[in-house]
Amino acid sequence: MIKLIVSDLDGTLLDHSKKVTQREITAITKAKEAGITLCLASGRMNVEIQQVLKEIGHQAHSVSQNGAFIHMEDGTFLQSQLFQPKLAKQVYQLLKDFDLVKLICTGEANYITSMSPASEEVQSRTFRPFIIKEDLEKDLLLDLETSKFSMFGELEILLRLKALMEEKLGDQLEMFLSDKDCLDIMPLNVSKGRSLLVLIEKLGLQREEIACFGDSFNDVSMFSITPHSFAMRGAHPEVKQHAAYHVDSVAEAIEHVFAYNEKYAMQPKGSSKL
């Protein structure tokens, strides 16, 4: 039986206006009333996830910054995985000359060296304004606890940067396109999927007891840990290849969860088949 649903935010639970539709809220409410727990797993910061939860009137576990941070439903901090300062500086030195909007992310803020029309557009997609720090490279070796680098720009440039990172630091990094114009760079072995495994162990759940919903390459690691994986129908074809089901919305995915649980409840006790 599915006991935990895990949803990505952008492109999955959130619409283009950064809002959760009433249909999705109703479906989540129905799931929680049925005893199914909710987790939100996003590239966004935990404070942004909590803002979404406040707006829809729910509590949930949180896997934020693509798995860099885990918080429990009651707000308890469970785990963080950050860049070592030396590696963070190496990453920054490789990316700083690329014509991209460059964000250095921590658990509480997104930092940038200066603002431009391009960065203003990216900032409009977030819930909190960027913090301007002109000497970010110096701060990387001092007190900036870096969890993620997010690069925004043309896909061709992002792919050139990704290739360079793979050549120079590929054995120390995780990288994926989290949006059509965004490349996220993480420390090695940091992903939504790996952090979900930590969370479900804490909750005493098995992999087959969770369902994951997503739409991008940073969700693929979630899809790999459960047979109940749902990709949004508008996702990239390569992302959809990794999911068991394709749906138009979180509400539709939750309908599948209820159908599965009803079928599971009808099985003879002790049966392993579904």
XYZ file of N, CA and C in Angstrom:
822
model
N 0.845 -1.208 0.000
C 0.000 0.000 0.000
C 0.874 1.250 0.000
N 0.471 2.241 -0.778
C 1.225 3.487 -0.838
C 0.866 4.353 0.375
N 1.898 4.727 1.159
C 1.689 5.481 2.385
C 2.270 6.892 2.330
N 3.096 7.159 1.316
C 3.738 8.466 1.187
C 3.741 8.878 -0.275
N 3.262 10.087 -0.563
C 3.374 10.631 -1.917
C 4.398 11.758 -1.888
N 5.245 11.768 -2.899
C 6.338 12.736 -2.991
C 6.163 13.514 -4.281
N 6.041 14.811 -4.177
C 5.808 15.630 -5.371
C 6.874 16.693 -5.552
N 7.352 16.805 -6.763
C 8.147 17.946 -7.200
C 7.235 19.181 -7.200
N 7.830 20.359 -7.270
C 7.037 21.590 -7.315
C 6.905 22.135 -8.740
N 7.945 22.790 -9.246
C 7.851 23.478 -10.533
C 7.606 22.503 -11.682
N 6.556 22.791 -12.451
C 6.204 21.933 -13.564
C 5.411 20.711 -13.168
N 5.208 20.533 -11.859
C 4.479 19.362 -11.362
C 3.312 19.807 -10.494
N 3.585 20.254 -9.279
C 2.511 20.729 -8.397
C 2.186 22.206 -8.637
N 3.198 23.013 -8.948
C 2.971 24.436 -9.183
C 2.641 24.697 -10.649
N 1.720 25.633 -10.883
C 1.430 26.021 -12.261
C 2.393 27.130 -12.693
N 2.167 27.725 -13.852
C 3.090 28.725 -14.388
C 3.095 30.012 -13.566
N 2.111 30.175 -12.692
C 2.051 31.359 -11.826
C 2.589 31.074 -10.431
N 3.275 29.942 -10.262
C 3.831 29.512 -8.973
C 2.726 29.257 -7.946
N 1.570 28.817 -8.430
C 0.445 28.532 -7.560
C 0.028 27.064 -7.674
N -0.639 26.576 -6.624
C -1.223 25.239 -6.633
C -2.708 25.396 -6.914
N -3.209 24.739 -7.944
C -4.615 24.890 -8.304
C -5.516 24.234 -7.256
N -6.768 24.632 -7.242
C -7.717 24.068 -6.293
C -7.885 22.568 -6.510
N -7.819 22.134 -7.762
C -7.939 20.694 -8.035
C -6.836 19.915 -7.326
N -5.615 20.446 -7.379
C -4.488 19.770 -6.730
C -4.636 19.799 -5.206
N -5.072 20.940 -4.671
C -5.261 21.049 -3.219
C -6.307 20.047 -2.744
N -7.400 19.934 -3.490
C -8.460 18.989 -3.132
C -7.935 17.554 -3.132
N -7.134 17.218 -4.140
C -6.581 15.862 -4.239
C -5.626 15.576 -3.087
N -4.777 16.544 -2.744
C -3.851 16.359 -1.624
C -4.626 16.203 -0.319
N -5.659 17.025 -0.140
C -6.476 16.934 1.069
C -7.118 15.552 1.189
N -7.625 15.049 0.092
C -8.239 13.720 0.077
C -7.218 12.652 0.451
N -6.007 12.779 -0.074
C -4.959 11.811 0.237
C -4.585 11.852 1.713
N -4.436 13.053 2.250
C -4.057 13.162 3.657
C -5.174 12.676 4.578
N -6.421 12.921 4.186
C -7.547 12.409 4.979
C -7.589 10.884 4.972
N -7.020 10.285 3.928
C -6.953 8.821 3.830
C -5.730 8.261 4.541
N -4.960 9.124 5.186
C -3.805 8.667 5.946
C -2.517 8.604 5.158
N -2.502 9.162 3.952
C -1.292 9.184 3.135
C -0.501 10.448 3.459
N 0.779 10.281 3.754
C 1.646 11.401 4.112
C 2.175 12.074 2.859
N 2.494 13.367 2.980
C 2.979 14.149 1.850
C 4.419 14.586 2.074
N 5.215 14.540 0.993
C 6.558 15.107 0.988
C 6.693 15.949 -0.271
N 7.278 17.128 -0.149
C 7.597 17.944 -1.314
C 9.106 17.885 -1.541
N 9.501 17.529 -2.761
C 10.915 17.399 -3.121
C 11.206 18.352 -4.265
N 12.075 19.312 -4.032
C 12.250 20.402 -5.004
C 13.687 20.879 -5.048
N 14.029 21.547 -6.143
C 15.298 22.261 -6.208
C 15.246 23.553 -5.425
N 14.055 23.968 -5.026
C 13.889 25.199 -4.258
C 14.357 25.017 -2.811
N 14.537 26.137 -2.126
C 14.912 26.130 -0.716
C 13.746 25.665 0.150
N 14.068 25.181 1.343
C 13.027 24.746 2.266
C 12.084 25.890 2.630
N 12.623 27.114 2.763
C 11.749 28.238 3.122
C 10.714 28.483 2.021
N 11.076 28.232 0.764
C 10.123 28.374 -0.335
C 9.085 27.256 -0.291
N 9.541 26.044 0.004
C 8.606 24.919 0.134
C 7.600 25.201 1.246
N 8.088 25.740 2.360
C 7.194 26.039 3.480
C 6.187 27.126 3.110
N 6.576 28.053 2.248
C 5.644 29.088 1.798
C 4.516 28.468 0.981
N 4.871 27.527 0.102
C 3.848 26.828 -0.682
C 2.900 26.074 0.253
N 3.453 25.385 1.235
C 2.627 24.616 2.166
C 1.698 25.522 2.974
N 2.197 26.673 3.370
C 1.361 27.620 4.115
C 0.192 28.084 3.265
N 0.465 28.340 1.975
C -0.581 28.831 1.086
C -1.663 27.786 0.833
N -1.292 26.499 0.839
C -2.291 25.461 0.580
C -2.834 24.842 1.867
N -2.298 25.273 3.021
C -2.839 24.829 4.294
C -2.497 23.403 4.667
N -1.288 22.964 4.325
C -0.872 21.603 4.657
C 0.524 21.599 5.261
N 0.843 20.507 5.947
C 2.203 20.250 6.394
C 2.745 19.084 5.580
N 4.089 19.035 5.449
C 4.690 17.953 4.675
C 6.161 17.825 5.032
N 6.710 16.651 4.786
C 8.155 16.496 4.827
C 8.740 17.284 3.664
N 10.008 17.664 3.785
C 10.636 18.499 2.753
C 12.006 17.957 2.378
N 12.197 17.737 1.081
C 13.521 17.461 0.517
C 13.821 18.641 -0.392
N 14.707 19.516 0.047
C 14.940 20.766 -0.668
C 16.326 20.807 -1.307
N 16.507 21.787 -2.207
C 17.773 21.976 -2.910
C 18.260 20.671 -3.545
N 17.327 19.981 -4.226
C 17.650 18.734 -4.933
C 18.219 17.646 -4.030
N 17.834 17.679 -2.757
C 18.294 16.639 -1.837
C 19.357 17.087 -0.866
N 19.803 18.332 -0.962
C 20.843 18.819 -0.051
C 20.344 18.915 1.388
N 19.026 19.130 1.556
C 18.454 19.280 2.895
C 17.202 18.412 3.038
N 17.032 17.861 4.233
C 15.822 17.112 4.565
C 15.252 17.673 5.860
N 13.961 18.010 5.833
C 13.250 18.444 7.035
C 12.005 17.573 7.209
N 11.703 17.248 8.442
C 10.526 16.449 8.734
C 9.273 17.315 8.713
N 8.135 16.662 8.724
C 6.849 17.347 8.650
C 6.667 18.381 9.749
N 7.214 18.103 10.947
C 7.065 19.029 12.072
C 8.131 20.117 12.083
N 8.960 20.159 11.015
C 10.000 21.176 10.923
C 11.359 20.730 11.416
N 11.430 19.547 12.009
C 12.704 19.038 12.512
C 13.697 18.841 11.377
N 14.903 19.359 11.575
C 15.969 19.189 10.579
C 16.532 17.776 10.674
N 16.663 17.097 9.542
C 17.161 15.720 9.537
C 18.567 15.619 8.980
N 18.858 16.293 7.859
C 20.165 16.095 7.228
C 20.486 17.217 6.255
N 21.784 17.509 6.091
C 22.236 18.408 5.024
C 23.505 17.841 4.416
N 23.707 18.135 3.124
C 24.908 17.717 2.407
C 25.381 18.898 1.566
N 26.548 19.431 1.910
C 27.025 20.672 1.312
C 28.328 20.462 0.547
N 28.667 21.453 -0.280
C 29.951 21.458 -0.963
C 31.081 21.689 0.043
N 32.188 20.981 -0.121
C 33.407 21.371 0.566
C 33.883 22.684 -0.056
N 34.382 23.625 0.751
C 34.768 24.936 0.208
C 35.744 24.859 -0.964
N 36.713 23.956 -0.909
C 37.691 23.842 -1.994
C 37.012 23.452 -3.305
N 36.094 22.490 -3.244
C 35.387 22.051 -4.448
C 34.465 23.154 -4.956
N 33.794 23.854 -4.046
C 32.912 24.952 -4.449
C 33.698 26.013 -5.224
N 34.896 26.322 -4.770
C 35.709 27.323 -5.464
C 36.144 26.800 -6.829
N 36.491 25.516 -6.932
C 36.876 24.943 -8.225
C 35.716 25.030 -9.224
N 34.513 24.723 -8.753
C 33.333 24.819 -9.610
C 33.149 26.259 -10.078
N 33.247 27.190 -9.162
C 33.022 28.593 -9.510
C 34.051 29.104 -10.510
N 35.289 28.685 -10.354
C 36.334 29.125 -11.273
C 36.062 28.636 -12.699
N 35.456 27.449 -12.829
C 35.152 26.907 -14.147
C 33.951 27.586 -14.799
N 32.992 28.013 -13.986
C 31.747 28.540 -14.560
C 31.719 30.057 -14.692
N 32.626 30.758 -14.026
C 32.455 32.205 -13.894
C 32.547 32.963 -15.212
N 33.220 32.414 -16.211
C 33.362 33.132 -17.482
C 32.272 32.794 -18.497
N 31.338 31.926 -18.152
C 30.246 31.588 -19.061
C 29.160 32.665 -18.997
N 28.549 32.940 -20.136
C 27.504 33.972 -20.229
C 26.169 33.387 -19.756
N 26.036 33.314 -18.436
C 24.865 32.724 -17.804
C 24.502 33.516 -16.560
N 23.273 33.361 -16.094
C 22.898 33.855 -14.773
C 23.381 32.813 -13.776
N 24.264 33.221 -12.868
C 24.938 32.284 -11.977
C 24.467 32.497 -10.541
N 23.812 31.503 -9.985
C 23.360 31.561 -8.596
C 24.157 30.580 -7.746
N 24.586 31.059 -6.601
C 25.163 30.178 -5.589
C 24.123 30.065 -4.488
N 23.730 28.841 -4.201
C 22.588 28.605 -3.308
C 23.042 28.033 -1.968
N 22.416 28.515 -0.908
C 22.584 27.945 0.428
C 21.208 27.483 0.898
N 21.127 27.061 2.132
C 19.843 26.605 2.637
C 18.813 27.705 2.772
N 19.272 28.953 2.854
C 18.358 30.059 3.150
C 18.303 31.145 2.099
N 19.221 31.128 1.113
C 19.260 32.241 0.163
C 19.953 31.830 -1.129
N 19.675 32.618 -2.180
C 20.355 32.493 -3.459
C 21.206 33.743 -3.668
N 22.501 33.552 -3.912
C 23.437 34.662 -4.022
C 23.855 34.878 -5.473
N 24.101 36.138 -5.820
C 24.513 36.511 -7.165
C 25.462 37.698 -7.053
N 26.378 37.858 -8.026
C 27.348 38.948 -7.924
C 26.751 40.297 -8.313
N 25.813 40.297 -9.262
C 25.168 41.544 -9.685
C 23.882 41.199 -10.433
N 23.019 42.189 -10.571
C 21.746 41.969 -11.252
C 21.799 42.482 -12.686
N 20.974 41.864 -13.548
C 20.867 42.229 -14.960
C 19.436 41.936 -15.388
N 19.012 42.352 -16.579
C 17.668 41.985 -17.043
C 17.437 40.468 -17.022
N 18.460 39.697 -17.388
C 18.315 38.241 -17.396
C 18.123 37.697 -15.989
N 18.890 38.200 -15.025
C 18.753 37.717 -13.655
C 17.451 38.203 -13.016
N 16.978 39.373 -13.439
C 15.681 39.858 -12.958
C 14.574 38.896 -13.370
N 14.656 38.386 -14.609
C 13.650 37.430 -15.088
C 13.710 36.144 -14.282
N 14.909 35.655 -14.002
C 15.049 34.433 -13.195
C 14.515 34.674 -11.786
N 14.837 35.829 -11.201
C 14.377 36.151 -9.853
C 12.854 36.162 -9.772
N 12.183 36.556 -10.853
C 10.717 36.601 -10.852
C 10.108 35.211 -10.703
N 10.889 34.176 -10.943
C 10.395 32.802 -10.843
C 10.593 32.229 -9.437
N 11.258 32.969 -8.567
C 11.512 32.495 -7.209
C 10.562 33.178 -6.229
N 10.602 32.736 -4.990
C 9.749 33.323 -3.962
C 10.484 34.370 -3.129
N 11.818 34.411 -3.264
C 12.602 35.347 -2.471
C 13.614 36.062 -3.356
N 13.890 37.340 -3.094
C 14.877 38.074 -3.904
C 16.290 37.533 -3.699
N 17.115 37.675 -4.723
C 18.502 37.260 -4.621
C 19.259 38.201 -3.690
N 20.323 37.683 -3.093
C 21.222 38.507 -2.289
C 22.471 38.783 -3.118
N 22.815 40.057 -3.256
C 23.961 40.447 -4.074
C 25.227 40.449 -3.218
N 26.214 39.665 -3.669
C 27.541 39.638 -3.038
C 28.572 39.732 -4.155
N 29.273 40.835 -4.208
C 30.188 41.053 -5.328
C 31.371 40.096 -5.309
N 31.868 39.754 -4.120
C 33.051 38.901 -4.033
C 32.658 37.487 -3.601
N 31.824 36.858 -4.418
C 31.332 35.527 -4.067
C 32.444 34.491 -4.009
N 33.408 34.591 -4.906
C 34.476 33.595 -4.948
C 35.243 33.556 -3.627
N 35.501 34.713 -3.053
C 36.180 34.778 -1.760
C 35.316 34.167 -0.667
N 34.018 34.472 -0.701
C 33.107 33.962 0.326
C 32.990 32.443 0.295
N 33.210 31.849 -0.889
C 33.106 30.396 -1.004
C 34.125 29.686 -0.116
N 35.265 30.311 0.126
C 36.295 29.708 0.965
C 36.183 30.141 2.419
N 35.223 31.007 2.699
C 35.080 31.500 4.065
C 33.832 30.906 4.728
N 32.731 31.643 4.699
C 31.588 31.236 5.513
C 30.329 30.906 4.715
N 30.429 30.833 3.373
C 29.234 30.552 2.577
C 29.044 29.047 2.453
N 28.010 28.525 3.084
C 27.749 27.081 3.082
C 26.957 26.730 1.824
N 27.677 26.411 0.764
C 27.072 26.224 -0.552
C 26.462 24.840 -0.692
N 25.205 24.815 -1.121
C 24.518 23.539 -1.337
C 24.320 23.232 -2.812
N 24.303 24.279 -3.663
C 23.976 24.079 -5.076
C 24.425 25.282 -5.890
N 24.845 25.021 -7.127
C 25.041 26.067 -8.115
C 23.930 25.912 -9.147
N 23.219 26.990 -9.440
C 22.176 26.966 -10.467
C 22.536 27.951 -11.559
N 22.667 27.426 -12.786
C 23.029 28.243 -13.945
C 21.822 28.369 -14.873
N 21.507 29.588 -15.290
C 20.364 29.843 -16.165
C 20.843 30.507 -17.457
N 20.339 29.998 -18.591
C 20.693 30.597 -19.860
C 20.356 29.702 -21.031
N 21.002 29.949 -22.148
C 20.738 29.172 -23.351
C 21.210 27.738 -23.173
N 20.424 26.805 -23.689
C 20.713 25.382 -23.520
C 22.086 25.021 -24.069
N 22.453 25.575 -25.200
C 23.754 25.254 -25.802
C 24.901 25.609 -24.863
N 24.788 26.759 -24.204
C 25.835 27.190 -23.268
C 25.840 26.294 -22.035
N 24.657 25.956 -21.555
C 24.561 25.078 -20.392
C 25.206 23.721 -20.667
N 24.984 23.196 -21.854
C 25.553 21.892 -22.198
C 27.069 21.978 -22.347
N 27.579 23.108 -22.837
C 29.033 23.280 -22.916
C 29.634 23.341 -21.515
N 28.955 24.032 -20.608
C 29.420 24.091 -19.226
C 29.382 22.709 -18.586
N 28.306 21.992 -18.811
C 28.173 20.646 -18.248
C 29.304 19.736 -18.733
N 29.628 19.822 -20.030
C 30.706 19.005 -20.586
C 32.045 19.353 -19.946
N 32.293 20.641 -19.726
C 33.531 21.067 -19.090
C 33.606 20.560 -17.648
N 32.495 20.684 -16.921
C 32.465 20.202 -15.542
C 32.712 18.699 -15.481
N 32.115 17.973 -16.417
C 32.316 16.525 -16.448
C 33.773 16.171 -16.721
N 34.401 16.958 -17.603
C 35.806 16.700 -17.937
C 36.721 16.988 -16.756
N 36.480 18.091 -16.052
C 37.400 18.534 -15.009
C 37.067 17.985 -13.619
N 35.761 17.880 -13.313
C 35.365 17.515 -11.942
C 34.261 16.461 -11.918
N 34.144 15.715 -13.018
C 33.012 14.798 -13.156
C 32.882 13.763 -12.072
N 33.991 13.365 -11.450
C 33.930 12.337 -10.411
C 33.602 12.918 -9.040
N 33.324 14.229 -9.002
C 33.018 14.876 -7.718
C 31.659 15.578 -7.713
N 30.940 15.500 -8.843
C 29.717 16.291 -8.977
C 28.539 15.456 -9.477
N 27.330 15.951 -9.181
C 26.083 15.505 -9.799
C 25.546 16.700 -10.577
N 25.137 16.497 -11.817
C 24.615 17.597 -12.631
C 23.398 17.135 -13.416
N 22.410 18.021 -13.534
C 21.237 17.701 -14.336
C 20.500 18.982 -14.712
N 19.784 18.896 -15.819
C 18.935 20.008 -16.248
C 17.645 19.930 -15.441
N 17.432 20.905 -14.567
C 16.231 20.913 -13.740
C 15.103 21.717 -14.368
N 15.416 22.425 -15.452
C 14.425 23.149 -16.236
C 14.988 23.310 -17.636
N 14.184 23.804 -18.544
C 14.634 23.923 -19.935
C 15.794 24.882 -20.092
N 15.997 25.770 -19.117
C 17.087 26.741 -19.200
C 17.933 26.766 -17.933
N 17.941 25.667 -17.184
C 18.651 25.648 -15.902
C 19.478 24.375 -15.731
N 20.745 24.563 -15.397
C 21.628 23.456 -15.045
C 21.956 23.555 -13.565
N 21.662 22.499 -12.811
C 21.996 22.456 -11.394
C 23.246 21.610 -11.192
N 24.137 22.110 -10.359
C 25.385 21.421 -10.046
C 25.395 21.141 -8.554
N 25.526 19.854 -8.206
C 25.462 19.406 -6.818
C 26.728 18.643 -6.443
N 27.009 18.493 -5.145
C 28.094 17.589 -4.751
C 27.747 16.149 -5.144
N 28.758 15.330 -5.311
C 28.558 13.938 -5.685
C 27.618 13.230 -4.706
N 26.721 12.409 -5.257
C 25.790 11.582 -4.484
C 24.708 12.384 -3.751
N 24.505 13.623 -4.148
C 23.394 14.407 -3.597
C 22.296 14.469 -4.649
N 21.131 13.933 -4.312
C 20.001 13.932 -5.238
C 18.713 13.770 -4.445
N 17.600 14.035 -5.095
C 16.304 13.838 -4.443
C 16.132 12.367 -4.046
N 16.502 11.472 -4.953
C 16.306 10.053 -4.696
C 17.074 9.562 -3.488
N 18.350 9.920 -3.393
C 19.168 9.470 -2.259
C 18.624 10.016 -0.937
N 18.195 11.281 -0.942
C 17.649 11.848 0.300
C 16.304 11.237 0.657
N 15.522 10.865 -0.347
C 14.261 10.176 -0.056
C 14.501 8.834 0.619
N 15.568 8.145 0.218
C 15.896 6.871 0.874
C 16.207 7.086 2.354
N 16.882 8.193 2.662
C 17.152 8.523 4.070
C 15.849 8.817 4.798
N 14.972 9.581 4.148
C 13.698 9.944 4.774
C 12.824 8.722 5.031
N 12.692 7.842 4.040
C 11.778 6.705 4.233
C 12.336 5.714 5.263
N 13.671 5.648 5.370
C 14.238 4.812 6.440
C 13.860 5.386 7.801
N 13.925 6.717 7.915
C 13.533 7.384 9.159
C 12.057 7.140 9.467
N 11.222 7.093 8.409
C 9.780 6.901 8.588
C 9.391 5.432 8.716
N 10.339 4.531 8.491
C 10.040 3.109 8.568
C 9.242 2.588 7.393
N 9.430 3.195 6.215
C 8.695 2.802 5.016
C 9.582 2.021 4.056
N 8.936 1.231 3.201
C 9.630 0.513 2.142
C 9.483 1.293 0.832
N 10.338 0.988 -0.136
C 10.303 1.704 -1.410
C 8.955 1.569 -2.106
N 8.351 0.391 -2.022
C 7.080 0.171 -2.708
C 5.915 0.873 -2.006
N 6.183 1.526 -0.877
C 5.140 2.242 -0.144
C 5.146 3.739 -0.439
N 5.949 4.156 -1.419
C 5.964 5.568 -1.790
C 5.658 5.730 -3.276
N 5.074 6.868 -3.627
C 4.823 7.231 -5.025
C 5.449 8.596 -5.262
N 6.148 8.745 -6.395
C 6.867 9.985 -6.692
C 6.341 10.627 -7.971
N 6.143 11.952 -7.928
C 5.637 12.708 -9.075
C 6.677 13.759 -9.466
N 6.995 13.854 -10.773
C 7.954 14.861 -11.211
C 7.904 15.107 -12.699
N 8.768 16.012 -13.160
C 8.723 16.371 -14.581
C 10.082 16.654 -15.189
N 11.156 16.558 -14.404
C 12.444 16.978 -14.940
C 13.544 15.987 -14.592
N 14.755 16.276 -15.094
C 15.865 15.348 -14.921
C 16.268 15.198 -13.455
N 16.034 16.225 -12.633
C 16.362 16.079 -11.219
C 15.345 15.227 -10.469
N 14.293 14.776 -11.169
C 13.314 13.868 -10.562
C 13.581 12.400 -10.903
N 14.465 12.162 -11.860
C 14.730 10.792 -12.304
C 15.256 9.930 -11.159
N 16.074 10.524 -10.283
C 16.604 9.751 -9.153
C 15.490 9.287 -8.221
N 14.382 10.035 -8.153
C 13.222 9.596 -7.364
C 12.526 8.431 -8.050
N 12.380 8.534 -9.355
C 11.676 7.493 -10.106
C 12.357 6.138 -9.954
N 13.682 6.157 -9.765
C 14.439 4.907 -9.743
C 14.290 4.132 -8.442
N 13.716 4.747 -7.413
C 13.678 4.057 -6.117
C 12.320 3.440 -5.799
N 11.339 3.632 -6.684
C 10.006 3.087 -6.406
C 9.342 2.614 -7.695
N 8.510 1.585 -7.630
C 7.756 1.186 -8.819
C 6.609 2.144 -9.135
N 6.305 3.065 -8.215
C 5.178 3.980 -8.387
C 5.703 5.370 -8.756
N 6.173 5.497 -9.996
C 6.750 6.761 -10.459
C 5.867 7.364 -11.536
N 5.621 8.674 -11.417
C 4.702 9.375 -12.307
C 5.393 10.605 -12.891
N 5.542 10.635 -14.207
C 6.080 11.804 -14.890
C 4.943 12.598 -15.511
N 5.052 13.906 -15.455
C 4.064 14.743 -16.110
C 4.157 14.532 -17.628
N 3.017 14.536 -18.281
C 2.978 14.214 -19.706
C 3.772 15.220 -20.562
N 3.945 16.423 -20.065
C 4.702 17.423 -20.808
C 6.196 17.382 -20.553
N 6.659 16.403 -19.779
C 8.080 16.302 -19.462
C 8.897 15.910 -20.687
N 10.195 16.098 -20.596
C 11.114 15.690 -21.663
C 10.976 14.182 -21.892
N 10.994 13.725 -23.138
C 10.850 12.283 -23.418
C 11.826 11.399 -22.643
N 13.056 11.863 -22.447
C 14.030 11.058 -21.708
C 13.641 10.930 -20.241
N 13.019 11.969 -19.689
C 12.543 11.898 -18.301
C 11.400 10.889 -18.204
N 10.478 10.957 -19.158
C 9.313 10.061 -19.130
C 9.709 8.594 -19.267
N 10.825 8.333 -19.922
C 11.282 6.951 -20.073
C 11.565 6.284 -18.731
N 11.875 7.091 -17.727
C 12.244 6.547 -16.416
C 11.042 6.365 -15.488
N 9.873 6.825 -15.911
C 8.689 6.749 -15.057
C 7.766 5.624 -15.490
N 7.088 5.025 -14.530
C 6.156 3.928 -14.827
C 4.869 4.439 -15.451
N 4.468 5.664 -15.097
C 3.201 6.215 -15.577
C 3.410 7.650 -16.048
N 2.563 8.084 -16.984
C 2.562 9.466 -17.466
C 1.190 10.068 -17.188
N 1.172 11.228 -16.547
C -0.085 11.852 -16.143
C -0.061 13.331 -16.482
N -1.232 13.960 -16.439
C -1.342 15.386 -16.738
C -1.235 16.263 -15.501
N -1.368 15.669 -14.314
C -1.385 16.485 -13.104
C -1.116 15.628 -11.880
N -0.813 16.289 -10.772
C -0.671 15.595 -9.490
C -2.004 14.969 -9.085
N -3.098 15.679 -9.350
C -4.421 15.144 -9.008
C -4.670 13.807 -9.714
N -4.285 13.720 -10.980
C -4.453 12.468 -11.712
C -3.563 11.374 -11.131
N -2.332 11.731 -10.747
C -1.434 10.751 -10.133
C -2.007 10.239 -8.815
N -2.605 11.131 -8.039
C -3.201 10.721 -6.764
C -4.385 9.783 -7.003
N -5.130 9.996 -8.090
C -6.207 9.059 -8.438
C -5.636 7.658 -8.669
N -4.498 7.565 -9.333
C -3.827 6.280 -9.533
C -3.434 5.657 -8.198
N -2.951 6.503 -7.276
C -2.557 6.006 -5.954
C -3.753 5.388 -5.233
N -4.896 6.080 -5.277
C -6.095 5.536 -4.630
C -6.527 4.223 -5.283
N -6.457 4.161 -6.608
C -6.840 2.935 -7.306
C -5.921 1.786 -6.904
N -4.633 2.079 -6.794
C -3.670 1.048 -6.378
C -3.965 0.575 -4.960
N -4.192 1.531 -4.047
C -4.445 1.164 -2.653
C -5.740 0.366 -2.499
N -6.750 0.707 -3.282
C -8.003 -0.049 -3.233
C -7.778 -1.482 -3.713
N -7.015 -1.621 -4.776
C -6.709 -2.953 -5.300
C -5.860 -3.733 -4.301
N -4.929 -3.055 -3.668
C -4.074 -3.681 -2.663
C -4.905 -4.194 -1.488
N -5.885 -3.381 -1.064
C -6.723 -3.749 0.090
C -7.575 -4.981 -0.204
N -7.830 -5.232 -1.486
C -8.671 -6.368 -1.852
C -7.877 -7.672 -2.000
N -6.556 -7.598 -1.934
C -5.743 -8.806 -2.051
C -5.954 -9.730 -0.866
N -5.880 -11.054 -1.095
C -5.885 -11.990 0.032
C -4.692 -11.739 0.931
N -4.850 -11.863 2.232
C -3.748 -11.634 3.142
C -2.599 -12.554 2.831
N -1.391 -11.989 2.825
C -0.216 -12.800 2.546
C 0.145 -12.876 1.081
N -0.712 -12.366 0.201
C -0.431 -12.414 -1.233
C 0.617 -11.359 -1.571
N 1.529 -11.701 -2.464
C 2.573 -10.765 -2.885
C 2.271 -10.179 -4.251
N 1.196 -10.648 -4.865
C 0.849 -10.168 -6.204
C -0.132 -9.012 -6.130
N -0.095 -8.189 -7.161
C -1.041 -7.071 -7.239
C -1.679 -7.063 -8.600
